[in-house]
C-alpha positions as a printed Julia matrix, in Angstrom:
161×3 Matrix{Float64}:
 -21.33  -107.02   75.58
 -19.55  -104.7    76.88
 -16.73  -104.51   74.61
 -19.66  -104.73   71.35
 -20.89  -101.42   72.72
 -17.9    -99.66   73.34
 -17.19  -100.74   69.43
 -20.19   -99.71   68.24
 -19.83   -96.43   69.58
 -16.45   -96.41   68.55
 -17.19   -97.4    64.91
 -20.38   -94.87   64.96
 -17.96   -91.69   66.04
 -15.94   -92.78   63.17
 -18.65   -93.26   61.13
 -19.42   -90.39   62.03
 -16.18   -88.58   61.36
 -15.83   -89.53   58.07
 -19.57   -88.17   57.55
 -18.61   -84.89   58.3
 -15.46   -84.98   56.53
 -17.26   -86.23   53.14
 -19.59   -83.28   53.5
 -17.46   -80.62   54.78
 -15.03   -81.86   51.52
 -18.43   -81.32   49.25
 -19.07   -78.47   50.59
 -15.9    -77.1    49.58
 -15.33   -78.91   46.88
 -18.73   -77.35   45.49
 -17.67   -73.53   46.5
 -14.93   -74.23   44.74
 -16.78   -74.88   41.63
 -18.81   -72.29   42.39
 -16.08   -70.21   41.94
 -14.7    -71.37   38.95
 -18.05   -71.23   36.9
 -18.51   -67.46   37.79
 -14.39   -66.83   37.43
 -15.07   -68.82   33.89
 -18.64   -66.25   33.59
 -16.37   -63.38   34.41
 -13.26   -63.9    32.22
 -16.51   -65.08   29.39
 -17.8    -61.49   30.16
 -14.62   -59.27   29.76
 -12.92   -61.35   26.6
 -14.71   -58.98   24.24
 -14.5    -56.14   26.1
 -10.76   -57.45   26.53
  -9.79   -58.1    23.18
 -11.62   -54.45   21.48
  -9.23   -52.85   24.53
  -6.53   -54.58   22.67
  -7.46   -53.84   19.41
  -7.69   -50.26   20.04
  -4.14   -50.59   21.49
  -3.02   -51.5    18.33
  -4.42   -48.95   16.48
  -3.64   -46.12   19.2
  -0.07   -47.45   18.61
  -0.31   -47.54   14.93
  -1.68   -43.73   15.19
   1.04   -42.62   17.8
   3.6    -43.98   15.35
   2.5    -42.23   12.2
   1.87   -39.42   14.14
   5.79   -39.58   14.58
   6.74   -39.92   11.02
   4.14   -36.85   10.1
   6.35   -35.2    12.92
   9.29   -35.73   11.24
   8.35   -34.97    7.97
   6.89   -31.66    9.33
  10.12   -30.86   10.81
  12.26   -31.87    7.68
   9.41   -29.72    5.35
   9.6    -26.7     7.74
  13.81   -27.13    7.78
  13.92   -27.27    3.79
  11.38   -24.1     3.61
  13.52   -22.3     6.65
  17.3    -23.2     4.91
  16.11   -21.67    1.39
  18.23   -18.45    1.55
  16.21   -15.55   -1.09
  18.29   -16.14   -3.97
  16.89   -19.59   -4.46
  12.97   -19.87   -5.6
  11.6    -23.45   -5.04
   9.65   -25.21   -8.07
   8.36   -28.2    -6.6
   8.73   -30.0    -2.94
   7.66   -33.87   -3.62
   7.29   -36.32   -1.08
   7.78   -39.88   -1.89
   6.78   -42.23    1.05
   7.43   -45.41   -0.46
  11.42   -44.81   -0.68
  11.1    -42.22    2.17
  12.74   -39.29    0.32
  11.65   -35.9    -0.61
  12.31   -34.16   -4.32
  13.09   -30.71   -4.54
  13.26   -28.65   -7.45
  13.64   -25.25   -7.92
  15.9    -21.93   -9.51
  18.96   -20.16   -8.03
  21.7    -17.37   -8.45
  24.89   -19.29   -9.39
  26.03   -23.35   -9.38
  28.19   -21.96   -5.78
  24.63   -21.14   -4.32
  23.11   -24.16   -4.58
  25.85   -26.13   -3.27
  25.64   -23.88   -0.22
  22.03   -25.02    0.15
  22.47   -28.76   -0.83
  25.21   -28.22    2.45
  22.43   -26.31    4.73
  19.88   -29.56    3.87
  22.81   -31.56    4.36
  22.95   -29.99    8.4
  18.71   -30.7     9.32
  17.65   -33.19   11.72
  16.27   -36.45   10.12
  18.56   -35.62    6.88
  20.53   -38.35    6.21
  21.64   -38.07    2.9
  21.25   -35.15    0.11
  22.08   -35.7    -3.33
  22.25   -33.32   -5.76
  21.03   -34.9    -9.02
  21.66   -31.99  -11.63
  22.46   -28.28  -11.66
  21.59   -26.6   -14.7
  23.17   -23.47  -16.19
  20.84   -21.14  -18.32
  21.01   -17.86  -19.88
  17.74   -16.34  -20.32
  16.5    -12.24  -21.19
  16.55   -11.14  -17.52
  20.03   -13.33  -16.6
  21.35   -16.53  -15.88
  20.59   -19.02  -13.6
  21.2    -22.13  -12.02
  18.15   -25.13  -12.51
  18.82   -27.75   -9.77
  16.99   -30.85   -8.21
  17.89   -32.31   -5.08
  16.51   -35.54   -3.25
  17.02   -35.54    0.2
  16.27   -38.57    2.64
  14.86   -39.47    5.69
  17.27   -40.76    8.63
  16.32   -44.18    9.73
  15.35   -45.72    6.4
  11.91   -46.31    7.64
   8.99   -44.05    6.3
   7.97   -41.04    7.12
   4.34   -40.1     6.91
C-alpha cells in the first residue's frame, strides 16, 4: 500500500512538473508570438516611411550630383570669361550637354592672340581638351580680324549640368 501511495505521489509530482513546464513553455511561446506580432506591425508601419526615406535619399543624391556638375560647368564658364583677353570679343558661348562640350565663337585681333587664348583655356580646371575648329583672318574697313570657333571638352567625359 505504501509503495502505491509513494508511486502515486511521485507520479502526481511528475505530472505537476510536466504541467508547470508545459504552461511555462506555453507562456513563453505566447510572449514570443506577441512580440513577433508587434514587430511585424512595426515593420508594416515603418515600411512606407522607410521606402519614402530611401527614395528621398536617392533624390538628394541625384540633386547633389547635378549641383556638383553645375558647379563644374559654372567654374569652366567663369574660366572662359576670366581668361578672355581684352582684344578678343566673344560672340557665342554654347554648352552642349550630350557631349559635355562648350563651343566658343568670337573675334580676335590676330591668329597668335587666338592661339594664346586656346593655350590659356587648356589650363583651366575641368578642361581636358581645347580644339580650335577654325580661325579665319578677314579684312574689313576697320582693319583685320580673326574669326574663330573652339571646343572645350569637360573633364571626366561625364555630363556637366
